mmCIF file of C-alpha atoms in Angstrom:
data_model
loop_
_atom_site.group_PDB
_atom_site.id
_atom_site.type_symbol
_atom_site.label_atom_id
_atom_site.label_comp_id
_atom_site.label_asym_id
_atom_site.label_seq_id
_atom_site.Cartn_x
_atom_site.Cartn_y
_atom_site.Cartn_z
ATOM 1 C CA UNK A 1 170.667 304.893 221.837
ATOM 2 C CA UNK A 2 168.852 307.254 224.550
ATOM 3 C CA UNK A 3 172.191 308.990 225.151
ATOM 4 C CA UNK A 4 172.685 309.315 221.049
ATOM 5 C CA UNK A 5 169.332 310.563 220.735
ATOM 6 C CA UNK A 6 169.949 313.061 223.863
ATOM 7 C CA UNK A 7 173.034 314.632 221.956
ATOM 8 C CA UNK A 8 171.825 314.472 218.412
ATOM 9 C CA UNK A 9 168.501 316.562 219.332
ATOM 10 C CA UNK A 10 170.678 318.775 221.855
ATOM 11 C CA UNK A 11 172.933 319.648 218.771
ATOM 12 C CA UNK A 12 170.078 320.074 216.163
ATOM 13 C CA UNK A 13 167.919 322.337 218.261
ATOM 14 C CA UNK A 14 170.140 324.608 219.840
ATOM 15 C CA UNK A 15 172.712 327.470 218.306
ATOM 16 C CA UNK A 16 176.502 326.091 218.916
ATOM 17 C CA UNK A 17 179.155 328.884 218.885
ATOM 18 C CA UNK A 18 182.749 329.233 219.164
ATOM 19 C CA UNK A 19 184.611 330.198 222.278
ATOM 20 C CA UNK A 20 185.030 333.965 222.531
ATOM 21 C CA UNK A 21 182.772 336.819 223.423
ATOM 22 C CA UNK A 22 181.585 339.866 220.760
ATOM 23 C CA UNK A 23 183.987 343.156 222.042
ATOM 24 C CA UNK A 24 181.226 344.874 221.939
ATOM 25 C CA UNK A 25 179.562 343.659 224.912
ATOM 26 C CA UNK A 26 179.946 344.609 228.538
ATOM 27 C CA UNK A 27 178.922 343.480 231.882
ATOM 28 C CA UNK A 28 175.809 344.590 232.930
ATOM 29 C CA UNK A 29 175.713 347.410 235.827
ATOM 30 C CA UNK A 30 172.799 345.329 237.413
ATOM 31 C CA UNK A 31 172.418 341.683 236.353
ATOM 32 C CA UNK A 32 169.462 341.093 238.526
ATOM 33 C CA UNK A 33 167.393 343.993 237.363
ATOM 34 C CA UNK A 34 168.048 342.325 233.919
ATOM 35 C CA UNK A 35 167.591 339.139 235.212
ATOM 36 C CA UNK A 36 164.230 340.049 236.572
ATOM 37 C CA UNK A 37 163.082 342.050 233.446
ATOM 38 C CA UNK A 38 163.840 339.161 230.948
ATOM 39 C CA UNK A 39 161.997 337.129 233.097
ATOM 40 C CA UNK A 40 159.031 339.160 233.600
ATOM 41 C CA UNK A 41 158.402 339.468 229.632
ATOM 42 C CA UNK A 42 158.938 335.603 229.141
ATOM 43 C CA UNK A 43 156.346 335.382 231.363
ATOM 44 C CA UNK A 44 153.765 337.240 228.948
ATOM 45 C CA UNK A 45 154.747 335.310 225.822
ATOM 46 C CA UNK A 46 152.347 332.971 224.973
ATOM 47 C CA UNK A 47 153.496 331.888 221.363
ATOM 48 C CA UNK A 48 156.423 332.601 218.953
ATOM 49 C CA UNK A 49 156.633 331.599 215.059
ATOM 50 C CA UNK A 50 159.834 332.281 213.120
ATOM 51 C CA UNK A 51 161.956 331.357 210.694
ATOM 52 C CA UNK A 52 165.727 330.382 211.196
ATOM 53 C CA UNK A 53 168.738 329.991 209.497
ATOM 54 C CA UNK A 54 171.442 327.259 210.789
ATOM 55 C CA UNK A 55 175.202 327.540 210.250
ATOM 56 C CA UNK A 56 176.775 324.368 211.423
ATOM 57 C CA UNK A 57 181.078 324.512 211.507
ATOM 58 C CA UNK A 58 182.921 321.276 212.063
ATOM 59 C CA UNK A 59 186.491 320.569 212.168
ATOM 60 C CA UNK A 60 186.369 318.223 209.951
ATOM 61 C CA UNK A 61 184.893 319.829 207.374
ATOM 62 C CA UNK A 62 186.027 322.881 204.635
ATOM 63 C CA UNK A 63 182.374 324.106 204.114
ATOM 64 C CA UNK A 64 179.619 325.595 206.489
ATOM 65 C CA UNK A 65 176.338 323.255 206.561
ATOM 66 C CA UNK A 66 173.758 326.134 206.456
ATOM 67 C CA UNK A 67 170.081 324.826 206.808
ATOM 68 C CA UNK A 68 166.663 326.859 207.180
ATOM 69 C CA UNK A 69 163.473 326.221 208.432
ATOM 70 C CA UNK A 70 160.736 327.425 210.837
ATOM 71 C CA UNK A 71 159.651 327.414 214.398
ATOM 72 C CA UNK A 72 156.757 327.557 216.186
ATOM 73 C CA UNK A 73 156.022 327.145 219.931
ATOM 74 C CA UNK A 74 152.602 327.750 222.064
ATOM 75 C CA UNK A 75 152.392 328.336 225.844
ATOM 76 C CA UNK A 76 152.729 325.817 227.890
ATOM 77 C CA UNK A 77 154.772 323.176 226.223
ATOM 78 C CA UNK A 78 154.169 322.411 222.439
ATOM 79 C CA UNK A 79 156.790 323.102 219.979
ATOM 80 C CA UNK A 80 157.303 322.170 216.370
ATOM 81 C CA UNK A 81 161.107 322.776 215.088
ATOM 82 C CA UNK A 82 160.985 322.166 210.864
ATOM 83 C CA UNK A 83 163.933 321.757 208.682
ATOM 84 C CA UNK A 84 163.041 322.468 205.025
ATOM 85 C CA UNK A 85 166.675 322.791 203.469
ATOM 86 C CA UNK A 86 168.866 321.217 202.455
ATOM 87 C CA UNK A 87 166.900 318.069 204.185
ATOM 88 C CA UNK A 88 163.656 317.637 205.693
ATOM 89 C CA UNK A 89 163.990 316.951 209.708
ATOM 90 C CA UNK A 90 160.936 317.571 212.091
ATOM 91 C CA UNK A 91 161.114 317.598 215.976
ATOM 92 C CA UNK A 92 157.441 317.726 217.575
ATOM 93 C CA UNK A 93 156.988 318.300 221.813
ATOM 94 C CA UNK A 94 153.464 317.869 222.285
ATOM 95 C CA UNK A 95 150.922 316.529 224.821
ATOM 96 C CA UNK A 96 153.853 314.787 226.790
ATOM 97 C CA UNK A 97 155.198 313.159 223.795
ATOM 98 C CA UNK A 98 158.618 313.923 221.940
ATOM 99 C CA UNK A 99 158.465 312.988 218.422
ATOM 100 C CA UNK A 100 160.893 312.944 215.684
ATOM 101 C CA UNK A 101 160.207 312.708 211.848
ATOM 102 C CA UNK A 102 163.251 312.414 209.429
ATOM 103 C CA UNK A 103 162.596 311.611 205.222
ATOM 104 C CA UNK A 104 162.496 307.886 206.035
ATOM 105 C CA UNK A 105 160.755 307.436 209.535
ATOM 106 C CA UNK A 106 158.576 308.820 212.457
ATOM 107 C CA UNK A 107 160.384 307.908 216.031
ATOM 108 C CA UNK A 108 157.775 308.786 219.309
ATOM 109 C CA UNK A 109 158.680 308.973 222.910
ATOM 110 C CA UNK A 110 157.307 309.614 226.042
ATOM 111 C CA UNK A 111 159.101 312.461 227.918
ATOM 112 C CA UNK A 112 158.150 311.764 231.294
ATOM 113 C CA UNK A 113 159.361 308.079 230.840
ATOM 114 C CA UNK A 114 162.866 309.001 230.583
ATOM 115 C CA UNK A 115 164.764 311.256 232.107
ATOM 116 C CA UNK A 116 167.204 311.919 229.200
ATOM 117 C CA UNK A 117 164.325 313.431 227.157
ATOM 118 C CA UNK A 118 162.899 315.461 230.302
ATOM 119 C CA UNK A 119 165.808 317.302 229.985
ATOM 120 C CA UNK A 120 165.542 317.584 226.429
ATOM 121 C CA UNK A 121 162.096 318.796 226.563
ATOM 122 C CA UNK A 122 163.245 321.255 229.680
ATOM 123 C CA UNK A 123 166.250 322.551 227.910
ATOM 124 C CA UNK A 124 164.506 323.418 224.646
ATOM 125 C CA UNK A 125 161.690 324.824 226.208
ATOM 126 C CA UNK A 126 163.548 327.273 228.533
ATOM 127 C CA UNK A 127 165.853 328.206 225.796
ATOM 128 C CA UNK A 128 162.980 329.096 223.554
ATOM 129 C CA UNK A 129 161.515 331.059 226.507
ATOM 130 C CA UNK A 130 164.357 332.469 227.328
ATOM 131 C CA UNK A 131 163.725 331.367 231.304
ATOM 132 C CA UNK A 132 166.887 329.394 231.334
ATOM 133 C CA UNK A 133 168.437 332.258 233.569
ATOM 134 C CA UNK A 134 166.074 330.749 236.258
ATOM 135 C CA UNK A 135 166.942 327.392 236.060
ATOM 136 C CA UNK A 136 169.243 326.672 239.176
ATOM 137 C CA UNK A 137 171.401 324.027 237.206
ATOM 138 C CA UNK A 138 173.269 326.949 235.571
ATOM 139 C CA UNK A 139 176.436 329.309 237.039
ATOM 140 C CA UNK A 140 175.097 332.951 235.137
ATOM 141 C CA UNK A 141 176.746 335.811 233.816
ATOM 142 C CA UNK A 142 174.966 338.878 232.095
ATOM 143 C CA UNK A 143 176.256 341.331 229.235
ATOM 144 C CA UNK A 144 175.187 344.049 227.248
ATOM 145 C CA UNK A 145 175.624 346.320 224.147
ATOM 146 C CA UNK A 146 173.330 349.014 222.623
ATOM 147 C CA UNK A 147 171.012 346.620 220.855
ATOM 148 C CA UNK A 148 171.077 343.011 222.757
ATOM 149 C CA UNK A 149 171.337 341.577 226.428
ATOM 150 C CA UNK A 150 173.789 338.073 226.233
ATOM 151 C CA UNK A 151 173.314 336.047 229.378
ATOM 152 C CA UNK A 152 175.626 333.393 229.502
ATOM 153 C CA UNK A 153 175.345 329.905 231.251
ATOM 154 C CA UNK A 154 177.426 327.305 232.447
ATOM 155 C CA UNK A 155 175.936 324.024 233.733
ATOM 156 C CA UNK A 156 177.310 322.841 237.020
ATOM 157 C CA UNK A 157 176.510 319.316 235.989
ATOM 158 C CA UNK A 158 179.704 317.945 235.053
ATOM 159 C CA UNK A 159 177.796 315.068 232.615
ATOM 160 C CA UNK A 160 176.023 318.429 231.105
ATOM 161 C CA UNK A 161 179.535 320.327 230.768
ATOM 162 C CA UNK A 162 180.843 317.695 228.672
ATOM 163 C CA UNK A 163 178.472 317.696 226.173
ATOM 164 C CA UNK A 164 177.321 321.782 226.296
ATOM 165 C CA UNK A 165 180.421 323.653 228.146
ATOM 166 C CA UNK A 166 178.490 326.949 228.111
ATOM 167 C CA UNK A 167 174.974 328.620 226.739
ATOM 168 C CA UNK A 168 174.721 332.059 225.819
ATOM 169 C CA UNK A 169 171.110 333.321 224.862
ATOM 170 C CA UNK A 170 170.792 336.705 223.078
ATOM 171 C CA UNK A 171 167.754 339.019 223.770
ATOM 172 C CA UNK A 172 166.362 341.952 221.778
ATOM 173 C CA UNK A 173 166.462 345.086 223.793
ATOM 174 C CA UNK A 174 163.348 345.869 221.587
ATOM 175 C CA UNK A 175 160.859 343.474 222.728
ATOM 176 C CA UNK A 176 163.493 341.224 224.994
ATOM 177 C CA UNK A 177 162.680 338.291 222.914
ATOM 178 C CA UNK A 178 165.025 335.583 221.771
ATOM 179 C CA UNK A 179 167.027 336.735 219.047
ATOM 180 C CA UNK A 180 169.863 333.734 219.171
ATOM 181 C CA UNK A 181 170.645 330.755 221.217
ATOM 182 C CA UNK A 182 174.030 329.739 221.047
ATOM 183 C CA UNK A 183 175.952 326.618 222.875
ATOM 184 C CA UNK A 184 179.268 326.004 223.113
ATOM 185 C CA UNK A 185 180.764 322.188 222.365
ATOM 186 C CA UNK A 186 184.474 323.210 221.935
ATOM 187 C CA UNK A 187 186.841 325.765 220.643
ATOM 188 C CA UNK A 188 186.438 323.855 216.736
ATOM 189 C CA UNK A 189 182.799 322.712 216.472
ATOM 190 C CA UNK A 190 180.144 324.851 216.845
ATOM 191 C CA UNK A 191 176.784 325.847 215.235
ATOM 192 C CA UNK A 192 175.045 329.237 214.962
ATOM 193 C CA UNK A 193 171.261 329.910 214.292
ATOM 194 C CA UNK A 194 169.688 333.015 213.663
ATOM 195 C CA UNK A 195 166.102 333.526 214.392
ATOM 196 C CA UNK A 196 164.304 336.040 211.835
ATOM 197 C CA UNK A 197 161.051 337.151 211.007
ATOM 198 C CA UNK A 198 159.593 336.617 214.729
ATOM 199 C CA UNK A 199 156.288 337.029 215.547
ATOM 200 C CA UNK A 200 154.620 336.797 219.147
ATOM 201 C CA UNK A 201 151.558 336.572 220.689
ATOM 202 C CA UNK A 202 149.987 335.651 217.515
ATOM 203 C CA UNK A 203 147.207 333.259 217.365
ATOM 204 C CA UNK A 204 148.757 329.665 216.044
ATOM 205 C CA UNK A 205 146.033 326.740 215.372
ATOM 206 C CA UNK A 206 146.869 323.528 217.666
ATOM 207 C CA UNK A 207 147.151 321.353 214.255
ATOM 208 C CA UNK A 208 150.515 322.705 213.597
ATOM 209 C CA UNK A 209 151.781 320.748 216.440
ATOM 210 C CA UNK A 210 150.419 317.358 215.006
ATOM 211 C CA UNK A 211 152.111 315.365 212.594
ATOM 212 C CA UNK A 212 149.791 314.684 209.375
#
């Protein structure tokens, strides 16, 4: 059950993308310089709120599944990821608890009591903050075009690699915030989540991270 929850939440939370790189991206001249720039900026971000659109592509389905919702993050580890359409689904991280609520029930897990949920928590928070580049669990490549940096991360752990073969983080050059997070599952099944109307370092009330 824990394994199934781990895979489900990873695929719900983070964008998956098909193999292949946008041809407009080229390798950066100085990867260390870009990494330092992104990490310095991420340390300044205390809150993030935005809307998102998710497009899920599955080989066995002819139609793309499109979902929309809102997202909030507050430093250090408070996060609310809420799907509004076409279904209601809520994921909450707060106070060492990992909570999942759908239209039928609410399930709560202690992050620190289970390694799988620790990994989920770390991956989600690192993806949102853009700090996966400092995680020694990944091999890193850096690319850029006129408007964005793209960091490609490949898991070193063979077990993780079977679930997520690659991760791509897209950073807007205007404010160095994450605009897309892409995880590659395989060549045919993928999801793309795009973050829109981002607001950085604006006040977020703590009750946002409580299920009522």
